[in-house]
Amino acid sequence: MSKAITISDLNKMKQAGEKIACLTSYDACFAKLQEKAGVDVLLVGDSLGMVLHGQETTVSVTMSDMIYHTRLVSQNCTRPLVMSDMPFMSYGSPAQALGNASRLIAEAGAKMVKLEGGAMFADTISLLSDHGIAVCAHLGLTPQSVHKIGGYFVQGRDEESAKQLTDDALLLEKAGAECLLLECVPATVAADITAEINIPVIGIGAGLDCDAQVLVAHDMLGMSAYQPKFSRNFLQETDSIESAFRNYVTAVKSQVFPDAAHIF
Ligand code: KIV
């Protein structure tokens, strides 16, 4: 049985320049195949609201949904680090966040929780961190705010918003975030942030220079109705789901993915 990946392993991988491969995972079947394929981090994303439930957005996903799916994943893999999304409005105050994050850790088996948003969550991250909960801060495109943003757009394109992203990243690292996820951010901006902060940066649509890459598994298997620009169909190039996962891991580790076609 392989040793479980920890936060300190992810930090060592960042320091050594070894890329980290991450995929979304919502159930036992994918978790087992992804572990066999060598995926380092399994993200139980609230994207399951769109992928599994067929909803237009992630906002209807509940704590019960996240606990159920996180448990399925965490009970069916050993080596990958399991990260679980905090769903919309489950972290409206620091106290509410602490209660809900602790359920994802204690009841569902997550090793890290992820929440969307910048500076206003510094106190929340600090509280969680003080209570021994590892947090990944999700910046850039934050899908839970889709109705406020008005769509799924690339973030940080102009100087002012790029600076805001960098300031938020530095602040949240200082607040105690153990990891950062950047979604749909220009590759140059993500590269600068990755170089500037000490915690691992996971990118999705954020270029090659991030420490880690993540994709929605159903997108990279060509199962989704819409293929985002930043994704690639890895199943098209092989004959099984497990080898598609394996080829993704190899492409991330050898820095072949993402290429120019998949970045902003
Ligand atoms: O919910 C999710 O799957 C995510 C990824 C898109 C990063 O947050």
PDB file of N, CA, C and O in Angstrom, residues 22-24 41-48 58 63 66 70 81-91 97 100-101 104-105 110-117 121 124-125 128 133-139 141-144 177-183 202-204 214 216:
ATOM      1  N   CYS A  22      -3.712  16.602 -10.317  1.00  0.00           N
ATOM      2  CA  CYS A  22      -4.956  16.609  -9.543  1.00  0.00           C
ATOM      3  C   CYS A  22      -6.131  16.453 -10.511  1.00  0.00           C
ATOM      4  O   CYS A  22      -6.092  16.981 -11.626  1.00  0.00           O
ATOM      5  N   LEU A  23      -7.157  15.722 -10.093  1.00  0.00           N
ATOM      6  CA  LEU A  23      -8.389  15.584 -10.885  1.00  0.00           C
ATOM      7  C   LEU A  23      -9.587  15.638  -9.945  1.00  0.00           C
ATOM      8  O   LEU A  23      -9.463  15.274  -8.763  1.00  0.00           O
ATOM      9  N   THR A  24     -10.725  16.011 -10.464  1.00  0.00           N
ATOM     10  CA  THR A  24     -11.938  15.897  -9.650  1.00  0.00           C
ATOM     11  C   THR A  24     -12.308  14.421  -9.537  1.00  0.00           C
ATOM     12  O   THR A  24     -12.014  13.601 -10.418  1.00  0.00           O
ATOM     13  N   VAL A  41      -3.696  14.298  -6.133  1.00  0.00           N
ATOM     14  CA  VAL A  41      -4.731  14.966  -5.330  1.00  0.00           C
ATOM     15  C   VAL A  41      -6.088  14.728  -5.987  1.00  0.00           C
ATOM     16  O   VAL A  41      -6.239  14.934  -7.200  1.00  0.00           O
ATOM     17  N   LEU A  42      -7.060  14.274  -5.191  1.00  0.00           N
ATOM     18  CA  LEU A  42      -8.422  14.106  -5.702  1.00  0.00           C
ATOM     19  C   LEU A  42      -9.285  15.214  -5.104  1.00  0.00           C
ATOM     20  O   LEU A  42      -9.389  15.338  -3.882  1.00  0.00           O
ATOM     21  N   LEU A  43      -9.866  16.010  -5.985  1.00  0.00           N
ATOM     22  CA  LEU A  43     -10.721  17.115  -5.550  1.00  0.00           C
ATOM     23  C   LEU A  43     -12.181  16.699  -5.679  1.00  0.00           C
ATOM     24  O   LEU A  43     -12.669  16.448  -6.786  1.00  0.00           O
ATOM     25  N   VAL A  44     -12.845  16.596  -4.526  1.00  0.00           N
ATOM     26  CA  VAL A  44     -14.286  16.379  -4.557  1.00  0.00           C
ATOM     27  C   VAL A  44     -14.889  17.768  -4.730  1.00  0.00           C
ATOM     28  O   VAL A  44     -15.099  18.505  -3.763  1.00  0.00           O
ATOM     29  N   GLY A  45     -15.049  18.152  -5.990  1.00  0.00           N
ATOM     30  CA  GLY A  45     -15.453  19.516  -6.317  1.00  0.00           C
ATOM     31  C   GLY A  45     -16.968  19.666  -6.276  1.00  0.00           C
ATOM     32  O   GLY A  45     -17.711  18.721  -6.560  1.00  0.00           O
ATOM     33  N   ASP A  46     -17.395  20.885  -5.980  1.00  0.00           N
ATOM     34  CA  ASP A  46     -18.846  21.120  -6.045  1.00  0.00           C
ATOM     35  C   ASP A  46     -19.311  21.194  -7.501  1.00  0.00           C
ATOM     36  O   ASP A  46     -20.507  21.322  -7.773  1.00  0.00           O
ATOM     37  N   SER A  47     -18.357  21.069  -8.429  1.00  0.00           N
ATOM     38  CA  SER A  47     -18.722  20.890  -9.841  1.00  0.00           C
ATOM     39  C   SER A  47     -19.622  19.664  -9.994  1.00  0.00           C
ATOM     40  O   SER A  47     -20.281  19.500 -11.025  1.00  0.00           O
ATOM     41  N   LEU A  48     -19.678  18.809  -8.974  1.00  0.00           N
ATOM     42  CA  LEU A  48     -20.565  17.639  -9.049  1.00  0.00           C
ATOM     43  C   LEU A  48     -22.018  18.073  -9.235  1.00  0.00           C
ATOM     44  O   LEU A  48     -22.836  17.320  -9.771  1.00  0.00           O
ATOM     45  N   THR A  58     -23.139  25.593  -9.670  1.00  0.00           N
ATOM     46  CA  THR A  58     -22.792  24.777  -8.484  1.00  0.00           C
ATOM     47  C   THR A  58     -23.567  25.198  -7.234  1.00  0.00           C
ATOM     48  O   THR A  58     -23.412  24.573  -6.182  1.00  0.00           O
ATOM     49  N   MET A  63     -24.185  20.661   1.874  1.00  0.00           N
ATOM     50  CA  MET A  63     -23.204  19.987   2.731  1.00  0.00           C
ATOM     51  C   MET A  63     -23.431  18.476   2.696  1.00  0.00           C
ATOM     52  O   MET A  63     -22.472  17.709   2.679  1.00  0.00           O
ATOM     53  N   MET A  66     -21.812  17.088  -0.314  1.00  0.00           N
ATOM     54  CA  MET A  66     -20.345  17.077  -0.234  1.00  0.00           C
ATOM     55  C   MET A  66     -19.852  15.998   0.732  1.00  0.00           C
ATOM     56  O   MET A  66     -18.846  15.338   0.471  1.00  0.00           O
ATOM     57  N   THR A  70     -17.593  13.033  -0.685  1.00  0.00           N
ATOM     58  CA  THR A  70     -16.230  13.032  -0.124  1.00  0.00           C
ATOM     59  C   THR A  70     -15.955  11.698   0.561  1.00  0.00           C
ATOM     60  O   THR A  70     -14.869  11.122   0.433  1.00  0.00           O
ATOM     61  N   LEU A  81      -4.185  12.705  -1.856  1.00  0.00           N
ATOM     62  CA  LEU A  81      -4.734  13.612  -0.839  1.00  0.00           C
ATOM     63  C   LEU A  81      -6.129  14.027  -1.311  1.00  0.00           C
ATOM     64  O   LEU A  81      -6.306  14.463  -2.451  1.00  0.00           O
ATOM     65  N   VAL A  82      -7.104  13.862  -0.435  1.00  0.00           N
ATOM     66  CA  VAL A  82      -8.492  14.182  -0.805  1.00  0.00           C
ATOM     67  C   VAL A  82      -8.854  15.586  -0.296  1.00  0.00           C
ATOM     68  O   VAL A  82      -8.759  15.875   0.894  1.00  0.00           O
ATOM     69  N   MET A  83      -9.224  16.424  -1.249  1.00  0.00           N
ATOM     70  CA  MET A  83      -9.637  17.793  -0.934  1.00  0.00           C
ATOM     71  C   MET A  83     -11.126  17.919  -1.244  1.00  0.00           C
ATOM     72  O   MET A  83     -11.587  17.406  -2.258  1.00  0.00           O
ATOM     73  N   SER A  84     -11.843  18.599  -0.352  1.00  0.00           N
ATOM     74  CA  SER A  84     -13.290  18.686  -0.534  1.00  0.00           C
ATOM     75  C   SER A  84     -13.730  20.144  -0.593  1.00  0.00           C
ATOM     76  O   SER A  84     -13.265  20.970   0.195  1.00  0.00           O
ATOM     77  N   ASP A  85     -14.629  20.436  -1.517  1.00  0.00           N
ATOM     78  CA  ASP A  85     -15.148  21.800  -1.629  1.00  0.00           C
ATOM     79  C   ASP A  85     -16.145  22.102  -0.534  1.00  0.00           C
ATOM     80  O   ASP A  85     -17.017  21.284  -0.224  1.00  0.00           O
ATOM     81  N   MET A  86     -16.058  23.331  -0.005  1.00  0.00           N
ATOM     82  CA  MET A  86     -17.117  23.830   0.868  1.00  0.00           C
ATOM     83  C   MET A  86     -18.167  24.430  -0.056  1.00  0.00           C
ATOM     84  O   MET A  86     -17.866  25.314  -0.855  1.00  0.00           O
ATOM     85  N   PRO A  87     -19.415  23.938   0.021  1.00  0.00           N
ATOM     86  CA  PRO A  87     -20.415  24.425  -0.933  1.00  0.00           C
ATOM     87  C   PRO A  87     -20.862  25.860  -0.650  1.00  0.00           C
ATOM     88  O   PRO A  87     -20.591  26.401   0.422  1.00  0.00           O
ATOM     89  N   PHE A  88     -21.550  26.412  -1.636  1.00  0.00           N
ATOM     90  CA  PHE A  88     -22.081  27.779  -1.569  1.00  0.00           C
ATOM     91  C   PHE A  88     -22.786  28.008  -0.233  1.00  0.00           C
ATOM     92  O   PHE A  88     -23.642  27.220   0.170  1.00  0.00           O
ATOM     93  N   MET A  89     -22.411  29.102   0.437  1.00  0.00           N
ATOM     94  CA  MET A  89     -23.046  29.555   1.679  1.00  0.00           C
ATOM     95  C   MET A  89     -22.845  28.608   2.869  1.00  0.00           C
ATOM     96  O   MET A  89     -23.575  28.684   3.859  1.00  0.00           O
ATOM     97  N   SER A  90     -21.851  27.741   2.761  1.00  0.00           N
ATOM     98  CA  SER A  90     -21.538  26.892   3.920  1.00  0.00           C
ATOM     99  C   SER A  90     -20.433  27.539   4.752  1.00  0.00           C
ATOM    100  O   SER A  90     -20.004  26.978   5.760  1.00  0.00           O
ATOM    101  N   TYR A  91     -19.939  28.716   4.288  1.00  0.00           N
ATOM    102  CA  TYR A  91     -18.874  29.416   5.035  1.00  0.00           C
ATOM    103  C   TYR A  91     -19.160  30.920   5.078  1.00  0.00           C
ATOM    104  O   TYR A  91     -18.263  31.743   4.950  1.00  0.00           O
ATOM    105  N   ALA A  97     -18.186  28.342   8.938  1.00  0.00           N
ATOM    106  CA  ALA A  97     -17.137  27.647   8.172  1.00  0.00           C
ATOM    107  C   ALA A  97     -16.447  26.592   9.023  1.00  0.00           C
ATOM    108  O   ALA A  97     -16.189  25.471   8.562  1.00  0.00           O
ATOM    109  N   ASN A 100     -18.739  23.545   9.433  1.00  0.00           N
ATOM    110  CA  ASN A 100     -18.910  22.748   8.214  1.00  0.00           C
ATOM    111  C   ASN A 100     -17.596  22.115   7.745  1.00  0.00           C
ATOM    112  O   ASN A 100     -17.581  20.956   7.309  1.00  0.00           O
ATOM    113  N   ALA A 101     -16.494  22.858   7.861  1.00  0.00           N
ATOM    114  CA  ALA A 101     -15.196  22.284   7.450  1.00  0.00           C
ATOM    115  C   ALA A 101     -14.861  21.091   8.331  1.00  0.00           C
ATOM    116  O   ALA A 101     -14.368  20.059   7.847  1.00  0.00           O
ATOM    117  N   LEU A 104     -16.493  18.000   7.061  1.00  0.00           N
ATOM    118  CA  LEU A 104     -15.862  17.416   5.869  1.00  0.00           C
ATOM    119  C   LEU A 104     -14.611  16.623   6.249  1.00  0.00           C
ATOM    120  O   LEU A 104     -14.288  15.607   5.634  1.00  0.00           O
ATOM    121  N   ILE A 105     -13.926  17.103   7.284  1.00  0.00           N
ATOM    122  CA  ILE A 105     -12.710  16.403   7.738  1.00  0.00           C
ATOM    123  C   ILE A 105     -13.089  15.168   8.575  1.00  0.00           C
ATOM    124  O   ILE A 105     -12.675  14.051   8.276  1.00  0.00           O
ATOM    125  N   ALA A 110     -12.039  14.132   4.415  1.00  0.00           N
ATOM    126  CA  ALA A 110     -11.208  15.040   3.611  1.00  0.00           C
ATOM    127  C   ALA A 110      -9.952  15.398   4.395  1.00  0.00           C
ATOM    128  O   ALA A 110      -9.959  15.438   5.627  1.00  0.00           O
ATOM    129  N   LYS A 111      -8.862  15.672   3.653  1.00  0.00           N
ATOM    130  CA  LYS A 111      -7.611  16.104   4.296  1.00  0.00           C
ATOM    131  C   LYS A 111      -7.446  17.614   4.172  1.00  0.00           C
ATOM    132  O   LYS A 111      -6.607  18.213   4.834  1.00  0.00           O
ATOM    133  N   MET A 112      -8.218  18.203   3.292  1.00  0.00           N
ATOM    134  CA  MET A 112      -8.140  19.647   3.082  1.00  0.00           C
ATOM    135  C   MET A 112      -9.501  20.098   2.568  1.00  0.00           C
ATOM    136  O   MET A 112     -10.197  19.332   1.907  1.00  0.00           O
ATOM    137  N   VAL A 113      -9.880  21.340   2.927  1.00  0.00           N
ATOM    138  CA  VAL A 113     -11.124  21.884   2.374  1.00  0.00           C
ATOM    139  C   VAL A 113     -10.765  23.055   1.469  1.00  0.00           C
ATOM    140  O   VAL A 113      -9.736  23.694   1.651  1.00  0.00           O
ATOM    141  N   LYS A 114     -11.633  23.325   0.514  1.00  0.00           N
ATOM    142  CA  LYS A 114     -11.398  24.442  -0.415  1.00  0.00           C
ATOM    143  C   LYS A 114     -12.585  25.387  -0.336  1.00  0.00           C
ATOM    144  O   LYS A 114     -13.740  24.944  -0.299  1.00  0.00           O
ATOM    145  N   LEU A 115     -12.268  26.674  -0.310  1.00  0.00           N
ATOM    146  CA  LEU A 115     -13.350  27.666  -0.350  1.00  0.00           C
ATOM    147  C   LEU A 115     -12.993  28.763  -1.340  1.00  0.00           C
ATOM    148  O   LEU A 115     -11.825  29.034  -1.607  1.00  0.00           O
ATOM    149  N   GLU A 116     -14.038  29.353  -1.911  1.00  0.00           N
ATOM    150  CA  GLU A 116     -13.859  30.334  -2.986  1.00  0.00           C
ATOM    151  C   GLU A 116     -13.899  31.753  -2.434  1.00  0.00           C
ATOM    152  O   GLU A 116     -14.865  32.113  -1.744  1.00  0.00           O
ATOM    153  N   GLY A 117     -12.900  32.553  -2.780  1.00  0.00           N
ATOM    154  CA  GLY A 117     -12.959  33.968  -2.426  1.00  0.00           C
ATOM    155  C   GLY A 117     -11.653  34.513  -1.909  1.00  0.00           C
ATOM    156  O   GLY A 117     -10.766  33.747  -1.522  1.00  0.00           O
ATOM    157  N   PHE A 121     -12.105  36.426   3.165  1.00  0.00           N
ATOM    158  CA  PHE A 121     -12.078  35.132   3.860  1.00  0.00           C
ATOM    159  C   PHE A 121     -10.797  34.910   4.671  1.00  0.00           C
ATOM    160  O   PHE A 121     -10.571  33.810   5.175  1.00  0.00           O
ATOM    161  N   THR A 124     -11.607  33.800   8.167  1.00  0.00           N
ATOM    162  CA  THR A 124     -12.137  32.423   8.152  1.00  0.00           C
ATOM    163  C   THR A 124     -10.993  31.421   8.009  1.00  0.00           C
ATOM    164  O   THR A 124     -10.918  30.423   8.747  1.00  0.00           O
ATOM    165  N   ILE A 125     -10.094  31.699   7.071  1.00  0.00           N
ATOM    166  CA  ILE A 125      -8.969  30.778   6.827  1.00  0.00           C
ATOM    167  C   ILE A 125      -8.081  30.702   8.070  1.00  0.00           C
ATOM    168  O   ILE A 125      -7.634  29.624   8.479  1.00  0.00           O
ATOM    169  N   LEU A 128      -9.835  28.505  10.679  1.00  0.00           N
ATOM    170  CA  LEU A 128      -9.756  27.081  10.323  1.00  0.00           C
ATOM    171  C   LEU A 128      -8.334  26.561  10.552  1.00  0.00           C
ATOM    172  O   LEU A 128      -8.135  25.481  11.126  1.00  0.00           O
ATOM    173  N   ILE A 133      -7.201  22.786  10.517  1.00  0.00           N
ATOM    174  CA  ILE A 133      -7.845  22.402   9.252  1.00  0.00           C
ATOM    175  C   ILE A 133      -7.076  23.046   8.097  1.00  0.00           C
ATOM    176  O   ILE A 133      -6.874  24.269   8.078  1.00  0.00           O
ATOM    177  N   ALA A 134      -6.631  22.214   7.167  1.00  0.00           N
ATOM    178  CA  ALA A 134      -5.889  22.720   6.004  1.00  0.00           C
ATOM    179  C   ALA A 134      -6.877  23.277   4.984  1.00  0.00           C
ATOM    180  O   ALA A 134      -7.879  22.634   4.666  1.00  0.00           O
ATOM    181  N   VAL A 135      -6.561  24.479   4.498  1.00  0.00           N
ATOM    182  CA  VAL A 135      -7.475  25.152   3.568  1.00  0.00           C
ATOM    183  C   VAL A 135      -6.778  25.465   2.261  1.00  0.00           C
ATOM    184  O   VAL A 135      -5.639  25.944   2.238  1.00  0.00           O
ATOM    185  N   CYS A 136      -7.487  25.227   1.175  1.00  0.00           N
ATOM    186  CA  CYS A 136      -7.065  25.684  -0.151  1.00  0.00           C
ATOM    187  C   CYS A 136      -7.961  26.874  -0.518  1.00  0.00           C
ATOM    188  O   CYS A 136      -9.190  26.760  -0.474  1.00  0.00           O
ATOM    189  N   ALA A 137      -7.342  27.992  -0.843  1.00  0.00           N
ATOM    190  CA  ALA A 137      -8.106  29.188  -1.221  1.00  0.00           C
ATOM    191  C   ALA A 137      -8.244  29.229  -2.743  1.00  0.00           C
ATOM    192  O   ALA A 137      -7.262  29.112  -3.462  1.00  0.00           O
ATOM    193  N   HIS A 138      -9.470  29.365  -3.210  1.00  0.00           N
ATOM    194  CA  HIS A 138      -9.775  29.327  -4.654  1.00  0.00           C
ATOM    195  C   HIS A 138      -9.989  30.757  -5.145  1.00  0.00           C
ATOM    196  O   HIS A 138     -10.942  31.421  -4.723  1.00  0.00           O
ATOM    197  N   LEU A 139      -9.093  31.229  -6.023  1.00  0.00           N
ATOM    198  CA  LEU A 139      -9.166  32.596  -6.557  1.00  0.00           C
ATOM    199  C   LEU A 139      -9.293  32.561  -8.082  1.00  0.00           C
ATOM    200  O   LEU A 139      -9.079  31.537  -8.721  1.00  0.00           O
ATOM    201  N   LEU A 141     -11.555  32.800 -11.327  1.00  0.00           N
ATOM    202  CA  LEU A 141     -12.975  32.523 -11.574  1.00  0.00           C
ATOM    203  C   LEU A 141     -13.499  31.683 -10.404  1.00  0.00           C
ATOM    204  O   LEU A 141     -12.980  30.594 -10.137  1.00  0.00           O
ATOM    205  N   THR A 142     -14.480  32.213  -9.718  1.00  0.00           N
ATOM    206  CA  THR A 142     -15.069  31.520  -8.557  1.00  0.00           C
ATOM    207  C   THR A 142     -16.521  31.186  -8.921  1.00  0.00           C
ATOM    208  O   THR A 142     -17.415  32.045  -8.815  1.00  0.00           O
ATOM    209  N   PRO A 143     -16.766  29.957  -9.375  1.00  0.00           N
ATOM    210  CA  PRO A 143     -18.069  29.610  -9.955  1.00  0.00           C
ATOM    211  C   PRO A 143     -19.269  29.814  -9.020  1.00  0.00           C
ATOM    212  O   PRO A 143     -20.384  30.025  -9.495  1.00  0.00           O
ATOM    213  N   GLN A 144     -19.035  29.771  -7.697  1.00  0.00           N
ATOM    214  CA  GLN A 144     -20.176  29.998  -6.792  1.00  0.00           C
ATOM    215  C   GLN A 144     -20.705  31.431  -6.910  1.00  0.00           C
ATOM    216  O   GLN A 144     -21.823  31.714  -6.492  1.00  0.00           O
ATOM    217  N   ALA A 177      -3.585  29.806   4.642  1.00  0.00           N
ATOM    218  CA  ALA A 177      -3.946  28.855   3.567  1.00  0.00           C
ATOM    219  C   ALA A 177      -2.736  27.965   3.279  1.00  0.00           C
ATOM    220  O   ALA A 177      -1.601  28.433   3.270  1.00  0.00           O
ATOM    221  N   GLU A 178      -3.016  26.685   3.042  1.00  0.00           N
ATOM    222  CA  GLU A 178      -1.937  25.723   2.774  1.00  0.00           C
ATOM    223  C   GLU A 178      -1.746  25.522   1.283  1.00  0.00           C
ATOM    224  O   GLU A 178      -0.783  24.884   0.845  1.00  0.00           O
ATOM    225  N   CYS A 179      -2.692  26.044   0.519  1.00  0.00           N
ATOM    226  CA  CYS A 179      -2.686  25.765  -0.911  1.00  0.00           C
ATOM    227  C   CYS A 179      -3.550  26.837  -1.581  1.00  0.00           C
ATOM    228  O   CYS A 179      -4.441  27.414  -0.944  1.00  0.00           O
ATOM    229  N   LEU A 180      -3.280  27.097  -2.863  1.00  0.00           N
ATOM    230  CA  LEU A 180      -4.060  28.085  -3.603  1.00  0.00           C
ATOM    231  C   LEU A 180      -4.512  27.425  -4.899  1.00  0.00           C
ATOM    232  O   LEU A 180      -3.746  26.674  -5.496  1.00  0.00           O
ATOM    233  N   LEU A 181      -5.742  27.714  -5.308  1.00  0.00           N
ATOM    234  CA  LEU A 181      -6.193  27.238  -6.618  1.00  0.00           C
ATOM    235  C   LEU A 181      -6.555  28.465  -7.451  1.00  0.00           C
ATOM    236  O   LEU A 181      -7.277  29.346  -6.984  1.00  0.00           O
ATOM    237  N   LEU A 182      -6.000  28.527  -8.653  1.00  0.00           N
ATOM    238  CA  LEU A 182      -6.288  29.635  -9.566  1.00  0.00           C
ATOM    239  C   LEU A 182      -7.058  29.098 -10.755  1.00  0.00           C
ATOM    240  O   LEU A 182      -6.579  28.206 -11.469  1.00  0.00           O
ATOM    241  N   GLU A 183      -8.256  29.632 -10.968  1.00  0.00           N
ATOM    242  CA  GLU A 183      -9.096  29.160 -12.078  1.00  0.00           C
ATOM    243  C   GLU A 183      -9.246  30.277 -13.114  1.00  0.00           C
ATOM    244  O   GLU A 183      -9.620  31.418 -12.785  1.00  0.00           O
ATOM    245  N   ILE A 202      -2.380  25.350  -7.487  1.00  0.00           N
ATOM    246  CA  ILE A 202      -3.043  24.437  -8.431  1.00  0.00           C
ATOM    247  C   ILE A 202      -3.726  25.298  -9.482  1.00  0.00           C
ATOM    248  O   ILE A 202      -4.460  26.225  -9.144  1.00  0.00           O
ATOM    249  N   GLY A 203      -3.491  24.993 -10.741  1.00  0.00           N
ATOM    250  CA  GLY A 203      -4.100  25.796 -11.802  1.00  0.00           C
ATOM    251  C   GLY A 203      -5.116  25.011 -12.604  1.00  0.00           C
ATOM    252  O   GLY A 203      -4.978  23.797 -12.799  1.00  0.00           O
ATOM    253  N   ILE A 204      -6.147  25.726 -13.038  1.00  0.00           N
ATOM    254  CA  ILE A 204      -7.087  25.171 -14.029  1.00  0.00           C
ATOM    255  C   ILE A 204      -7.350  26.327 -14.981  1.00  0.00           C
ATOM    256  O   ILE A 204      -7.871  27.364 -14.569  1.00  0.00           O
ATOM    257  N   VAL A 214      -5.253  20.868 -12.338  1.00  0.00           N
ATOM    258  CA  VAL A 214      -6.475  20.112 -12.068  1.00  0.00           C
ATOM    259  C   VAL A 214      -7.409  20.259 -13.253  1.00  0.00           C
ATOM    260  O   VAL A 214      -7.420  21.299 -13.924  1.00  0.00           O
ATOM    261  N   VAL A 216     -11.598  18.872 -14.439  1.00  0.00           N
ATOM    262  CA  VAL A 216     -12.798  18.111 -14.102  1.00  0.00           C
ATOM    263  C   VAL A 216     -12.685  16.792 -14.883  1.00  0.00           C
ATOM    264  O   VAL A 216     -12.544  16.796 -16.117  1.00  0.00           O
TER     265      VAL A 216
END
